[in-house]
Short mmCIF file of C-alpha atoms and ligand atoms in Angstrom, two decimals:
data_model
loop_
_atom_site.label_atom_id
_atom_site.label_comp_id
_atom_site.label_asym_id
_atom_site.label_seq_id
_atom_site.Cartn_x
_atom_site.Cartn_y
_atom_site.Cartn_z
CA MET A 200 -29.41 -38.48 -21.97
CA ASN A 201 -32.55 -40.48 -22.75
CA TYR A 202 -34.86 -37.55 -23.49
CA SER A 203 -37.52 -39.81 -25.05
CA GLU A 204 -38.11 -41.68 -21.83
CA LEU A 205 -37.87 -38.48 -19.83
CA LEU A 206 -40.50 -36.63 -21.85
CA LYS A 207 -42.81 -39.61 -21.56
CA ASN A 208 -42.40 -39.61 -17.77
CA ILE A 209 -43.00 -35.87 -17.56
CA TYR A 210 -46.12 -36.22 -19.71
CA GLU A 211 -47.50 -38.99 -17.46
CA GLU A 212 -46.76 -36.92 -14.38
CA VAL A 213 -48.31 -33.63 -15.53
CA LYS A 214 -51.33 -35.38 -17.09
CA GLY A 215 -52.18 -36.63 -13.60
CA LEU A 216 -52.10 -33.15 -12.09
CA PRO A 217 -55.23 -31.02 -11.69
CA LEU A 218 -55.62 -28.60 -14.62
CA GLU A 219 -55.30 -25.36 -12.69
CA GLY A 220 -55.90 -21.90 -14.11
CA LYS A 221 -57.88 -20.52 -17.01
CA VAL A 222 -57.55 -20.34 -20.78
CA ALA A 223 -57.00 -16.67 -21.80
CA SER A 224 -60.31 -15.10 -22.77
CA TYR A 225 -59.55 -11.37 -22.72
CA ILE A 226 -58.73 -11.87 -26.42
CA PRO A 227 -62.05 -13.57 -27.30
CA GLN A 228 -60.63 -15.75 -30.10
CA LEU A 229 -58.15 -17.39 -27.71
CA ALA A 230 -61.00 -18.77 -25.58
CA ASN A 231 -61.85 -21.29 -28.34
CA VAL A 232 -58.86 -23.54 -27.60
CA SER A 233 -59.40 -26.85 -25.74
CA ALA A 234 -57.97 -26.56 -22.26
CA ASP A 235 -56.63 -30.10 -22.10
CA LYS A 236 -54.10 -29.85 -24.92
CA PHE A 237 -50.54 -30.63 -23.97
CA GLY A 238 -47.42 -30.91 -26.11
CA MET A 239 -43.69 -30.83 -25.48
CA SER A 240 -40.91 -30.78 -28.11
CA LEU A 241 -37.19 -30.86 -27.37
CA LEU A 242 -34.50 -30.34 -30.03
CA THR A 243 -30.82 -30.85 -29.36
CA VAL A 244 -28.10 -28.79 -31.04
CA ASP A 245 -26.85 -31.97 -32.71
CA GLY A 246 -30.16 -32.30 -34.53
CA LYS A 247 -32.15 -34.84 -32.53
CA GLU A 248 -35.86 -34.34 -31.95
CA TYR A 249 -37.89 -35.66 -29.03
CA LYS A 250 -41.60 -35.08 -28.55
CA VAL A 251 -44.68 -36.04 -26.64
CA GLY A 252 -48.36 -35.08 -26.92
CA ASP A 253 -49.86 -32.45 -29.23
CA THR A 254 -46.60 -31.19 -30.70
CA ASP A 255 -47.78 -30.79 -34.28
CA GLU A 256 -50.78 -28.64 -33.50
CA ASN A 257 -50.71 -24.90 -34.18
CA PHE A 258 -51.41 -22.46 -31.36
CA SER A 259 -51.18 -18.71 -30.85
CA ILE A 260 -47.63 -17.78 -29.84
CA GLN A 261 -48.66 -14.35 -28.45
CA SER A 262 -45.82 -12.85 -26.35
CA ILE A 263 -43.29 -15.46 -27.41
CA SER A 264 -43.18 -13.33 -30.58
CA LYS A 265 -41.42 -10.62 -28.53
CA VAL A 266 -38.25 -12.73 -28.61
CA PHE A 267 -38.48 -12.79 -32.41
CA THR A 268 -38.99 -9.02 -32.65
CA LEU A 269 -36.08 -8.41 -30.26
CA THR A 270 -33.86 -10.75 -32.30
CA HIS A 271 -34.85 -9.03 -35.53
CA VAL A 272 -34.48 -5.53 -34.07
CA MET A 273 -31.03 -6.33 -32.64
CA SER A 274 -29.90 -7.77 -35.95
CA LEU A 275 -31.01 -4.51 -37.61
CA VAL A 276 -30.07 -1.73 -35.16
CA GLY A 277 -27.75 -3.42 -32.63
CA GLU A 278 -27.29 -1.76 -29.25
CA THR A 279 -29.06 1.48 -30.20
CA ILE A 280 -32.33 -0.20 -29.18
CA TRP A 281 -31.35 0.46 -25.55
CA GLU A 282 -31.73 4.22 -26.04
CA ARG A 283 -35.49 3.56 -26.12
CA ILE A 284 -35.99 0.49 -23.88
CA GLY A 285 -34.41 -0.63 -20.57
CA VAL A 286 -33.06 -4.02 -19.51
CA GLU A 287 -34.47 -4.30 -15.97
CA PRO A 288 -37.26 -6.58 -14.73
CA SER A 289 -40.45 -4.61 -14.17
CA GLY A 290 -41.95 -6.62 -11.30
CA ASN A 291 -45.35 -5.79 -12.82
CA SER A 292 -47.82 -7.60 -15.05
CA PHE A 293 -47.15 -7.76 -18.79
CA ASN A 294 -49.62 -5.02 -19.69
CA SER A 295 -49.02 -2.67 -16.75
CA ILE A 296 -48.83 1.07 -17.45
CA VAL A 297 -47.86 2.34 -13.98
CA GLN A 298 -44.07 2.62 -14.40
CA LEU A 299 -44.29 4.03 -17.89
CA GLU A 300 -45.47 7.48 -16.87
CA TYR A 301 -42.98 8.14 -14.11
CA GLU A 302 -40.13 6.62 -16.08
CA ASN A 303 -40.81 9.08 -18.93
CA GLY A 304 -42.02 6.65 -21.56
CA ILE A 305 -38.98 4.33 -21.46
CA PRO A 306 -40.31 0.77 -20.93
CA ARG A 307 -38.42 -1.29 -18.35
CA ASN A 308 -37.61 -4.11 -20.79
CA PRO A 309 -38.51 -5.44 -24.27
CA PHE A 310 -40.74 -8.27 -23.02
CA ILE A 311 -43.46 -6.26 -21.30
CA ASN A 312 -46.08 -4.95 -23.71
CA ALA A 313 -44.77 -1.36 -23.56
CA GLY A 314 -41.32 -2.56 -24.64
CA ALA A 315 -42.77 -4.77 -27.36
CA LEU A 316 -44.73 -1.81 -28.74
CA VAL A 317 -41.50 0.24 -29.03
CA MET A 318 -39.89 -2.69 -30.88
CA ALA A 319 -42.94 -2.90 -33.15
CA ASP A 320 -42.46 0.82 -33.89
CA LEU A 321 -38.79 0.22 -34.74
CA LEU A 322 -39.70 -2.59 -37.14
CA VAL A 323 -42.46 -0.50 -38.76
CA SER A 324 -39.76 2.16 -39.37
CA LYS A 325 -37.03 -0.20 -40.57
CA LEU A 326 -38.79 -2.83 -42.69
CA ASN A 327 -40.03 -2.15 -46.23
CA ASP A 328 -43.15 -4.23 -45.83
CA PRO A 329 -43.22 -4.74 -42.03
CA LYS A 330 -45.78 -7.56 -41.61
CA LYS A 331 -44.57 -9.48 -44.66
CA ASP A 332 -40.85 -9.06 -43.87
CA PHE A 333 -41.30 -10.01 -40.21
CA LEU A 334 -43.24 -13.15 -41.14
CA GLU A 335 -40.43 -14.10 -43.55
CA PHE A 336 -37.93 -13.70 -40.71
CA VAL A 337 -39.95 -16.02 -38.43
CA ARG A 338 -40.32 -18.54 -41.27
CA LYS A 339 -36.57 -18.44 -41.83
CA ILE A 340 -35.49 -19.03 -38.23
CA SER A 341 -38.13 -21.72 -37.67
CA GLY A 342 -37.40 -23.46 -40.97
CA ASN A 343 -41.12 -23.59 -41.75
CA LYS A 344 -42.35 -21.68 -44.82
CA ASN A 345 -45.98 -22.27 -43.92
CA ILE A 346 -46.13 -20.18 -40.75
CA GLU A 347 -48.92 -17.59 -40.92
CA TYR A 348 -50.65 -14.87 -38.97
CA ASN A 349 -54.08 -15.84 -37.64
CA LEU A 350 -56.09 -12.89 -38.92
CA ALA A 351 -59.14 -13.70 -36.74
CA VAL A 352 -56.95 -13.57 -33.60
CA ALA A 353 -55.31 -10.29 -34.71
CA LYS A 354 -58.75 -8.78 -35.39
CA SER A 355 -60.11 -10.04 -32.09
CA GLU A 356 -57.26 -8.40 -30.19
CA LYS A 357 -57.64 -5.18 -32.18
CA GLU A 358 -61.27 -4.98 -31.09
CA THR A 359 -60.49 -5.51 -27.41
CA GLY A 360 -56.88 -4.33 -26.96
CA PHE A 361 -57.66 -1.13 -25.07
CA MET A 362 -54.74 -1.51 -22.67
CA ASN A 363 -52.27 -1.82 -25.54
CA ALA A 364 -53.88 1.25 -27.11
CA SER A 365 -53.34 3.11 -23.81
CA LEU A 366 -49.71 2.03 -23.66
CA VAL A 367 -48.93 3.06 -27.22
CA ASN A 368 -50.61 6.44 -26.75
CA MET A 369 -48.65 7.06 -23.54
CA LEU A 370 -45.43 6.10 -25.38
CA LYS A 371 -46.35 8.39 -28.27
CA SER A 372 -47.00 11.31 -25.92
CA ARG A 373 -43.48 10.82 -24.48
CA GLY A 374 -41.88 10.76 -27.96
CA ASN A 375 -41.03 7.04 -27.93
CA ILE A 376 -43.27 6.03 -30.87
CA HIS A 377 -42.31 7.49 -34.26
CA ASN A 378 -45.05 6.02 -36.46
CA LYS A 379 -48.84 6.27 -36.31
CA VAL A 380 -50.23 4.50 -33.24
CA GLU A 381 -52.67 2.53 -35.47
CA ASP A 382 -49.80 1.18 -37.58
CA VAL A 383 -47.80 0.12 -34.51
CA LEU A 384 -50.82 -1.59 -32.92
CA ASP A 385 -51.67 -3.33 -36.19
CA PHE A 386 -48.13 -4.73 -36.43
CA TYR A 387 -48.12 -5.76 -32.75
CA PHE A 388 -51.49 -7.56 -32.90
CA HIS A 389 -50.32 -9.44 -36.00
CA GLN A 390 -46.98 -10.51 -34.51
CA CYS A 391 -48.86 -11.88 -31.45
CA SER A 392 -51.32 -13.76 -33.68
CA ILE A 393 -48.64 -15.91 -35.35
CA GLU A 394 -49.43 -19.60 -35.04
CA MET A 395 -46.74 -22.22 -34.55
CA THR A 396 -46.39 -25.76 -33.25
CA CYS A 397 -44.17 -26.81 -30.34
CA LYS A 398 -41.80 -28.19 -32.93
CA ASP A 399 -41.63 -24.86 -34.86
CA LEU A 400 -40.97 -23.00 -31.63
CA ALA A 401 -38.24 -25.35 -30.47
CA ASN A 402 -36.67 -25.05 -33.94
CA SER A 403 -36.71 -21.28 -33.93
CA PHE A 404 -35.22 -21.02 -30.41
CA LEU A 405 -32.41 -23.44 -31.18
CA LEU A 406 -30.27 -20.51 -32.32
CA PHE A 407 -30.08 -19.37 -28.68
CA ALA A 408 -28.61 -22.75 -27.71
CA ASN A 409 -26.33 -22.68 -30.73
CA GLN A 410 -24.35 -19.39 -30.50
CA GLY A 411 -26.75 -17.49 -32.76
CA LYS A 412 -26.81 -19.99 -35.62
CA CYS A 413 -29.94 -21.69 -36.96
CA ALA A 414 -29.17 -25.40 -36.88
CA HIS A 415 -31.21 -26.07 -40.05
CA LEU A 416 -29.44 -23.35 -42.07
CA GLN A 417 -26.07 -22.93 -40.39
CA ASP A 418 -26.80 -19.22 -40.92
CA GLN A 419 -25.48 -16.80 -38.29
CA ILE A 420 -28.62 -14.83 -37.35
CA ILE A 421 -27.16 -12.89 -34.40
CA SER A 422 -23.75 -12.79 -32.71
CA GLY A 423 -22.77 -14.83 -29.66
CA SER A 424 -22.78 -11.63 -27.63
CA GLN A 425 -26.36 -10.86 -28.73
CA VAL A 426 -27.37 -14.42 -27.74
CA LYS A 427 -25.98 -13.69 -24.27
CA ARG A 428 -27.94 -10.44 -24.01
CA ILE A 429 -31.27 -11.81 -25.25
CA SER A 430 -30.95 -14.93 -23.06
CA ALA A 431 -30.18 -12.78 -20.00
CA LEU A 432 -33.34 -10.79 -20.70
CA MET A 433 -35.39 -13.98 -21.08
CA LEU A 434 -34.12 -15.16 -17.70
CA SER A 435 -34.74 -11.86 -15.89
CA CYS A 436 -37.87 -10.62 -17.69
CA GLY A 437 -39.37 -13.45 -19.81
CA PHE A 438 -42.18 -14.21 -17.36
CA TYR A 439 -43.00 -10.66 -16.18
CA ASP A 440 -43.69 -10.64 -12.43
CA GLU A 441 -43.11 -14.39 -12.33
CA SER A 442 -39.60 -14.28 -13.80
CA GLY A 443 -37.98 -14.88 -10.40
CA GLU A 444 -40.20 -17.91 -9.81
CA PHE A 445 -39.40 -19.39 -13.25
CA ALA A 446 -35.64 -18.87 -12.73
CA TYR A 447 -35.95 -20.41 -9.25
CA LYS A 448 -37.93 -23.46 -10.32
CA VAL A 449 -36.68 -24.09 -13.86
CA GLY A 450 -33.32 -22.34 -14.06
CA LEU A 451 -33.33 -21.69 -17.81
CA PRO A 452 -33.88 -18.58 -19.94
CA GLY A 453 -37.33 -18.75 -21.52
CA LYS A 454 -40.40 -16.90 -22.73
CA SER A 455 -44.11 -17.43 -22.29
CA GLY A 456 -47.24 -16.32 -24.13
CA VAL A 457 -50.92 -16.15 -23.17
CA GLY A 458 -51.65 -18.79 -25.82
CA GLY A 459 -50.21 -21.23 -23.24
CA GLY A 460 -46.81 -21.74 -24.87
CA ILE A 461 -43.42 -21.57 -23.15
CA VAL A 462 -40.05 -21.97 -24.83
CA ALA A 463 -36.79 -22.41 -22.90
CA VAL A 464 -33.16 -22.94 -23.76
CA GLN A 465 -30.32 -24.96 -22.25
CA PRO A 466 -27.25 -23.25 -23.79
CA GLN A 467 -25.10 -25.49 -25.97
CA LYS A 468 -27.55 -28.38 -25.47
CA TYR A 469 -31.21 -27.96 -26.44
CA SER A 470 -34.30 -25.82 -26.91
CA VAL A 471 -37.63 -27.01 -25.57
CA ALA A 472 -41.19 -25.83 -26.23
CA VAL A 473 -44.21 -26.80 -24.18
CA TRP A 474 -47.89 -25.97 -24.67
CA SER A 475 -50.78 -26.20 -22.24
CA PRO A 476 -53.41 -23.45 -22.58
CA LYS A 477 -54.51 -22.99 -18.95
CA LEU A 478 -52.75 -19.99 -17.45
CA ASN A 479 -51.95 -19.09 -13.86
CA LYS A 480 -52.73 -15.66 -12.39
CA LYS A 481 -49.57 -14.14 -13.90
CA GLY A 482 -50.58 -15.23 -17.42
CA ASN A 483 -48.09 -18.11 -17.74
CA SER A 484 -49.00 -21.73 -18.56
CA SER A 485 -49.42 -23.64 -15.25
CA LEU A 486 -48.61 -27.12 -16.56
CA GLY A 487 -45.99 -25.72 -18.93
CA MET A 488 -44.03 -24.34 -16.00
CA LYS A 489 -44.46 -27.58 -14.09
CA ALA A 490 -43.25 -29.68 -17.05
CA LEU A 491 -40.11 -27.56 -17.44
CA GLU A 492 -39.43 -27.69 -13.71
CA LEU A 493 -39.62 -31.50 -13.95
CA LEU A 494 -37.29 -31.47 -16.97
CA THR A 495 -34.46 -29.57 -15.25
CA THR A 496 -35.01 -31.44 -11.97
CA LYS A 497 -34.97 -34.89 -13.57
CA THR A 498 -31.96 -34.13 -15.80
CA GLY A 499 -30.16 -32.37 -12.92
CA MET A 500 -29.19 -29.79 -15.56
CA SER A 501 -29.94 -26.07 -15.76
CA ILE A 502 -27.77 -23.00 -16.36
CA PHE A 503 -26.74 -23.01 -12.69
N1 LIG B 1983 -51.21 -10.07 -27.33
C1 LIG B 1983 -51.13 -10.21 -25.91
C2 LIG B 1983 -51.36 -8.88 -25.23
O1 LIG B 1983 -50.81 -7.89 -25.63
C3 LIG B 1983 -49.83 -10.82 -25.51
C4 LIG B 1983 -49.67 -10.99 -24.02
C5 LIG B 1983 -48.89 -12.19 -23.60
O2 LIG B 1983 -48.79 -13.20 -24.29
N2 LIG B 1983 -48.40 -12.15 -22.37
O3 LIG B 1983 -52.07 -8.77 -24.29
#
């Protein structure tokens, strides 16, 4: 497959499209990003790298970090995580609180904010130095020792994250948060503030295309069975109330973030990260989705 040529064609095609949507501004620091950035990085399991556009520029990974917390939590506590979080799509926006009350404080899945807050609580309980240890884990699976939290973004979300504060308090009142709500929120805002490039993201998701092994380390991070479970959740829940649309148009497991990033995986073949900051109404990158739809359409290859 000539991915170089393909990425170039996709880039030309999406660059000509109108830039629909809006850069996230509900976290004030995120509004500072230029809307016309676009990068796409594809890494194959046999170690080849293809890229186009702004692939070496750092951006805020936001909810993509939920895949890293799930991976870390599963490697630490295995299946017991499902006593506190479900595995069903929510059909609601990422920060919705409506189901949480009538479902007794058990979030529908780990990729909505309520589920991510329970995972943050688990990591605060399990890790010795939660923020430091989690950052080390992300550095390890991405193969980049220089990855950092963006403290201004974390602070900005702390000052405006009232919905996340509501969610964590609701969870606490139902007994599904074991630590102090401030500590859980602090961890969550930091995990979301991590900055990575398209290349770092593609690198760190390669383990899902590679049976749980990091290609750069040959380390087994999670089992093949855990790869299946996390990938199934990405496919059914990775895009909140747009997960059906993403599966329909792209046909790969993936995860988005309000920083405009999307990462997707073609099992046994490649991981691909795309970044374009303008978001559609569901909080997913408009051009990012389009680029990935073009990728699976042009290659004639998806998981189906
Ligand atoms: N930090 C963001 C929030 O909690 C993450 C949301 C996202 O990327 N979908 O609102």
